[in-house]
PDB file of C-alpha atoms in Angstrom:
ATOM      1  CA  UNK T   1      -6.817   2.633  25.783  1.00  0.00           C
ATOM      2  CA  UNK T   2     -10.235   3.438  25.318  1.00  0.00           C
ATOM      3  CA  UNK T   3     -12.959   2.113  22.128  1.00  0.00           C
ATOM      4  CA  UNK T   4     -12.532   4.890  20.133  1.00  0.00           C
ATOM      5  CA  UNK T   5      -8.667   4.722  19.931  1.00  0.00           C
ATOM      6  CA  UNK T   6      -8.376   1.282  19.713  1.00  0.00           C
ATOM      7  CA  UNK T   7     -11.122   0.928  17.043  1.00  0.00           C
ATOM      8  CA  UNK T   8      -8.873   4.630  14.710  1.00  0.00           C
ATOM      9  CA  UNK T   9      -5.445   2.688  15.413  1.00  0.00           C
ATOM     10  CA  UNK T  10      -7.621  -0.895  14.125  1.00  0.00           C
ATOM     11  CA  UNK T  11      -8.563   1.702  10.991  1.00  0.00           C
ATOM     12  CA  UNK T  12      -5.531   2.101  10.742  1.00  0.00           C
ATOM     13  CA  UNK T  13      -3.343  -0.705  10.528  1.00  0.00           C
ATOM     14  CA  UNK T  14      -6.388  -2.463   8.337  1.00  0.00           C
ATOM     15  CA  UNK T  15      -4.873   0.810   5.896  1.00  0.00           C
ATOM     16  CA  UNK T  16      -1.151  -0.098   6.512  1.00  0.00           C
ATOM     17  CA  UNK T  17      -1.882  -3.958   6.259  1.00  0.00           C
ATOM     18  CA  UNK T  18      -3.747  -3.270   2.358  1.00  0.00           C
ATOM     19  CA  UNK T  19      -1.053  -0.557   1.871  1.00  0.00           C
ATOM     20  CA  UNK T  20       1.059  -3.295   2.227  1.00  0.00           C
ATOM     21  CA  UNK T  21      -0.987  -6.807   0.827  1.00  0.00           C
ATOM     22  CA  UNK T  22      -1.464  -3.953  -2.634  1.00  0.00           C
ATOM     23  CA  UNK T  23       2.621  -3.996  -3.239  1.00  0.00           C
ATOM     24  CA  UNK T  24       3.244  -7.291  -2.032  1.00  0.00           C
ATOM     25  CA  UNK T  25       0.441  -8.947  -4.900  1.00  0.00           C
ATOM     26  CA  UNK T  26       1.635  -6.672  -7.841  1.00  0.00           C
ATOM     27  CA  UNK T  27       5.277  -7.873  -7.187  1.00  0.00           C
ATOM     28  CA  UNK T  28       4.384 -11.373  -5.696  1.00  0.00           C
ATOM     29  CA  UNK T  29       2.200 -11.423  -9.559  1.00  0.00           C
ATOM     30  CA  UNK T  30       4.529  -9.431 -11.317  1.00  0.00           C
ATOM     31  CA  UNK T  31       7.751 -10.861 -10.471  1.00  0.00           C
ATOM     32  CA  UNK T  32       6.883 -15.177 -10.454  1.00  0.00           C
ATOM     33  CA  UNK T  33       4.697 -14.175 -14.202  1.00  0.00           C
ATOM     34  CA  UNK T  34       8.292 -13.005 -15.568  1.00  0.00           C
ATOM     35  CA  UNK T  35       9.879 -15.683 -14.154  1.00  0.00           C
ATOM     36  CA  UNK T  36       7.868 -18.195 -15.026  1.00  0.00           C
ATOM     37  CA  UNK T  37       7.793 -16.791 -18.799  1.00  0.00           C
ATOM     38  CA  UNK T  38      10.781 -17.273 -19.347  1.00  0.00           C
ATOM     39  CA  UNK T  39      11.075 -20.768 -17.381  1.00  0.00           C
ATOM     40  CA  UNK T  40      13.220 -20.087 -14.442  1.00  0.00           C
ATOM     41  CA  UNK T  41      13.701 -22.699 -12.184  1.00  0.00           C
ATOM     42  CA  UNK T  42      12.065 -21.810  -8.934  1.00  0.00           C
ATOM     43  CA  UNK T  43      14.673 -20.004  -6.638  1.00  0.00           C
ATOM     44  CA  UNK T  44      15.065 -17.317  -9.153  1.00  0.00           C
ATOM     45  CA  UNK T  45      11.447 -17.226  -9.383  1.00  0.00           C
ATOM     46  CA  UNK T  46      11.173 -16.341  -6.014  1.00  0.00           C
ATOM     47  CA  UNK T  47      13.907 -14.141  -5.826  1.00  0.00           C
ATOM     48  CA  UNK T  48      12.764 -11.960  -8.485  1.00  0.00           C
ATOM     49  CA  UNK T  49       8.856 -12.021  -6.518  1.00  0.00           C
ATOM     50  CA  UNK T  50      10.590 -10.756  -3.274  1.00  0.00           C
ATOM     51  CA  UNK T  51      12.721  -8.194  -4.873  1.00  0.00           C
ATOM     52  CA  UNK T  52       9.870  -6.978  -7.246  1.00  0.00           C
ATOM     53  CA  UNK T  53       7.387  -7.211  -4.113  1.00  0.00           C
ATOM     54  CA  UNK T  54       9.917  -5.105  -1.630  1.00  0.00           C
ATOM     55  CA  UNK T  55      10.270  -2.112  -4.539  1.00  0.00           C
ATOM     56  CA  UNK T  56       6.243  -1.420  -5.450  1.00  0.00           C
ATOM     57  CA  UNK T  57       6.077  -1.391  -1.383  1.00  0.00           C
ATOM     58  CA  UNK T  58       8.693   0.293  -0.799  1.00  0.00           C
ATOM     59  CA  UNK T  59       7.535   2.124  -3.524  1.00  0.00           C
ATOM     60  CA  UNK T  60       3.344   2.783  -2.866  1.00  0.00           C
ATOM     61  CA  UNK T  61       5.139   4.585   0.226  1.00  0.00           C
ATOM     62  CA  UNK T  62       7.714   6.558  -1.014  1.00  0.00           C
ATOM     63  CA  UNK T  63       5.087   8.513  -4.254  1.00  0.00           C
ATOM     64  CA  UNK T  64       3.329   9.963  -2.160  1.00  0.00           C
ATOM     65  CA  UNK T  65       6.432  11.561  -0.031  1.00  0.00           C
ATOM     66  CA  UNK T  66       8.223  12.235  -2.900  1.00  0.00           C
ATOM     67  CA  UNK T  67       5.606  14.158  -4.189  1.00  0.00           C
ATOM     68  CA  UNK T  68       5.295  15.991  -0.409  1.00  0.00           C
ATOM     69  CA  UNK T  69       8.989  16.768  -1.630  1.00  0.00           C
ATOM     70  CA  UNK T  70      10.802  15.304   1.415  1.00  0.00           C
ATOM     71  CA  UNK T  71      14.107  15.171   1.163  1.00  0.00           C
ATOM     72  CA  UNK T  72      15.806  11.919  -0.801  1.00  0.00           C
ATOM     73  CA  UNK T  73      17.706  10.206   2.562  1.00  0.00           C
ATOM     74  CA  UNK T  74      13.774  11.590   4.622  1.00  0.00           C
ATOM     75  CA  UNK T  75      11.304   9.631   1.613  1.00  0.00           C
ATOM     76  CA  UNK T  76      14.738   6.591   2.316  1.00  0.00           C
ATOM     77  CA  UNK T  77      14.079   6.243   5.743  1.00  0.00           C
ATOM     78  CA  UNK T  78      10.585   6.717   6.570  1.00  0.00           C
ATOM     79  CA  UNK T  79       9.560   3.575   3.197  1.00  0.00           C
ATOM     80  CA  UNK T  80      11.722   2.009   4.962  1.00  0.00           C
ATOM     81  CA  UNK T  81      10.294   2.433   9.077  1.00  0.00           C
ATOM     82  CA  UNK T  82       7.200   1.285   7.574  1.00  0.00           C
ATOM     83  CA  UNK T  83       6.855  -0.981   5.734  1.00  0.00           C
ATOM     84  CA  UNK T  84      10.116  -4.057   6.197  1.00  0.00           C
ATOM     85  CA  UNK T  85       8.531  -5.301   8.851  1.00  0.00           C
ATOM     86  CA  UNK T  86       5.021  -5.939   6.875  1.00  0.00           C
ATOM     87  CA  UNK T  87       6.593  -6.955   3.734  1.00  0.00           C
ATOM     88  CA  UNK T  88       8.816 -10.024   5.468  1.00  0.00           C
ATOM     89  CA  UNK T  89       5.579 -10.699   6.464  1.00  0.00           C
ATOM     90  CA  UNK T  90       4.328 -10.693   3.721  1.00  0.00           C
ATOM     91  CA  UNK T  91       6.309 -11.952   0.938  1.00  0.00           C
ATOM     92  CA  UNK T  92       7.441 -15.133   4.306  1.00  0.00           C
ATOM     93  CA  UNK T  93       4.478 -16.523   4.695  1.00  0.00           C
ATOM     94  CA  UNK T  94       3.258 -16.223   1.536  1.00  0.00           C
ATOM     95  CA  UNK T  95       6.825 -17.738  -0.855  1.00  0.00           C
ATOM     96  CA  UNK T  96       6.321 -20.852   2.626  1.00  0.00           C
ATOM     97  CA  UNK T  97       3.038 -21.526   1.755  1.00  0.00           C
ATOM     98  CA  UNK T  98       3.197 -21.293  -2.721  1.00  0.00           C
ATOM     99  CA  UNK T  99       6.157 -24.056  -1.505  1.00  0.00           C
ATOM    100  CA  UNK T 100       3.833 -25.746   0.753  1.00  0.00           C
ATOM    101  CA  UNK T 101       1.050 -26.116  -2.437  1.00  0.00           C
ATOM    102  CA  UNK T 102       2.454 -28.877  -4.014  1.00  0.00           C
ATOM    103  CA  UNK T 103       2.569 -28.355  -7.543  1.00  0.00           C
ATOM    104  CA  UNK T 104       1.747 -24.701  -7.117  1.00  0.00           C
ATOM    105  CA  UNK T 105       5.791 -23.775  -8.111  1.00  0.00           C
ATOM    106  CA  UNK T 106       5.251 -25.033 -11.231  1.00  0.00           C
ATOM    107  CA  UNK T 107       1.883 -23.733 -12.466  1.00  0.00           C
ATOM    108  CA  UNK T 108       2.160 -22.520 -15.757  1.00  0.00           C
ATOM    109  CA  UNK T 109      -0.185 -18.793 -16.216  1.00  0.00           C
ATOM    110  CA  UNK T 110      -2.346 -19.855 -17.511  1.00  0.00           C
ATOM    111  CA  UNK T 111      -3.218 -22.422 -14.410  1.00  0.00           C
ATOM    112  CA  UNK T 112      -5.873 -21.912 -11.446  1.00  0.00           C
ATOM    113  CA  UNK T 113      -2.986 -23.242  -8.919  1.00  0.00           C
ATOM    114  CA  UNK T 114      -0.581 -20.033 -10.388  1.00  0.00           C
ATOM    115  CA  UNK T 115      -2.490 -17.770  -8.767  1.00  0.00           C
ATOM    116  CA  UNK T 116      -4.850 -19.206  -5.997  1.00  0.00           C
ATOM    117  CA  UNK T 117      -1.267 -20.604  -4.147  1.00  0.00           C
ATOM    118  CA  UNK T 118      -0.548 -16.184  -4.364  1.00  0.00           C
ATOM    119  CA  UNK T 119      -3.674 -15.536  -2.726  1.00  0.00           C
ATOM    120  CA  UNK T 120      -4.008 -19.468  -0.261  1.00  0.00           C
ATOM    121  CA  UNK T 121       0.127 -17.419   1.043  1.00  0.00           C
ATOM    122  CA  UNK T 122      -1.670 -13.495   1.804  1.00  0.00           C
ATOM    123  CA  UNK T 123      -4.830 -14.354   2.713  1.00  0.00           C
ATOM    124  CA  UNK T 124      -2.367 -16.267   5.202  1.00  0.00           C
ATOM    125  CA  UNK T 125       0.037 -13.646   5.114  1.00  0.00           C
ATOM    126  CA  UNK T 126      -2.216 -10.942   6.844  1.00  0.00           C
ATOM    127  CA  UNK T 127      -3.320 -11.344   9.916  1.00  0.00           C
ATOM    128  CA  UNK T 128       0.101 -11.368  10.803  1.00  0.00           C
ATOM    129  CA  UNK T 129       1.227  -8.700   8.529  1.00  0.00           C
ATOM    130  CA  UNK T 130      -2.415  -6.724  10.572  1.00  0.00           C
ATOM    131  CA  UNK T 131      -0.787  -7.371  14.069  1.00  0.00           C
ATOM    132  CA  UNK T 132       2.618  -6.771  13.478  1.00  0.00           C
ATOM    133  CA  UNK T 133       1.496  -3.448  11.309  1.00  0.00           C
ATOM    134  CA  UNK T 134      -1.318  -2.386  14.478  1.00  0.00           C
ATOM    135  CA  UNK T 135       2.105  -3.053  17.091  1.00  0.00           C
ATOM    136  CA  UNK T 136       4.171  -0.475  14.909  1.00  0.00           C
ATOM    137  CA  UNK T 137       1.752   2.150  14.762  1.00  0.00           C
ATOM    138  CA  UNK T 138       0.312   1.473  18.863  1.00  0.00           C
ATOM    139  CA  UNK T 139       4.263   3.153  19.231  1.00  0.00           C
ATOM    140  CA  UNK T 140       4.211   5.373  16.298  1.00  0.00           C
ATOM    141  CA  UNK T 141       6.623   3.935  14.558  1.00  0.00           C
ATOM    142  CA  UNK T 142       5.927   1.700  10.912  1.00  0.00           C
ATOM    143  CA  UNK T 143       3.040   4.138   8.857  1.00  0.00           C
ATOM    144  CA  UNK T 144       3.730   6.445  11.975  1.00  0.00           C
ATOM    145  CA  UNK T 145       6.017   7.079  10.518  1.00  0.00           C
ATOM    146  CA  UNK T 146       4.142   8.049   6.702  1.00  0.00           C
ATOM    147  CA  UNK T 147       1.071  10.394   8.499  1.00  0.00           C
ATOM    148  CA  UNK T 148       3.754  12.938  10.527  1.00  0.00           C
ATOM    149  CA  UNK T 149       4.949  13.277   7.853  1.00  0.00           C
ATOM    150  CA  UNK T 150       2.125  13.561   5.206  1.00  0.00           C
ATOM    151  CA  UNK T 151       1.008  16.475   8.509  1.00  0.00           C
ATOM    152  CA  UNK T 152       3.708  17.728   6.597  1.00  0.00           C
TER     153      UNK T 152
END
């Protein structure tokens, strides 16, 4: 692979990872905030946060495809192919980090620890998601599938 192709691949992988990060952060913070405000237990809190992270992550990928007029089946399969691995990596590492940081699961919405632990988890997860996205893009998978549909 020549230098320009590697740089281009890295830029695409950063873009795909930033896209994933955006959906995960929105879902994770919203889910944790809702569950914390409602006084839910840790398992329910994590389940809601992860569920919303997947919804927002897939939604951010699906929306432009829907606007492009692609059939729903294509939109769903493309979003799943593009984001499942990256979101799973982000969410797995982020939630493990939050669980392992002492008192993070008990932090309130006004506590810096609440947001800091989530941010730390995503900071740790980012390079792993980047590598996964780069690997998939190099093989014409992941967000490469989304870019194929943008060309239509």
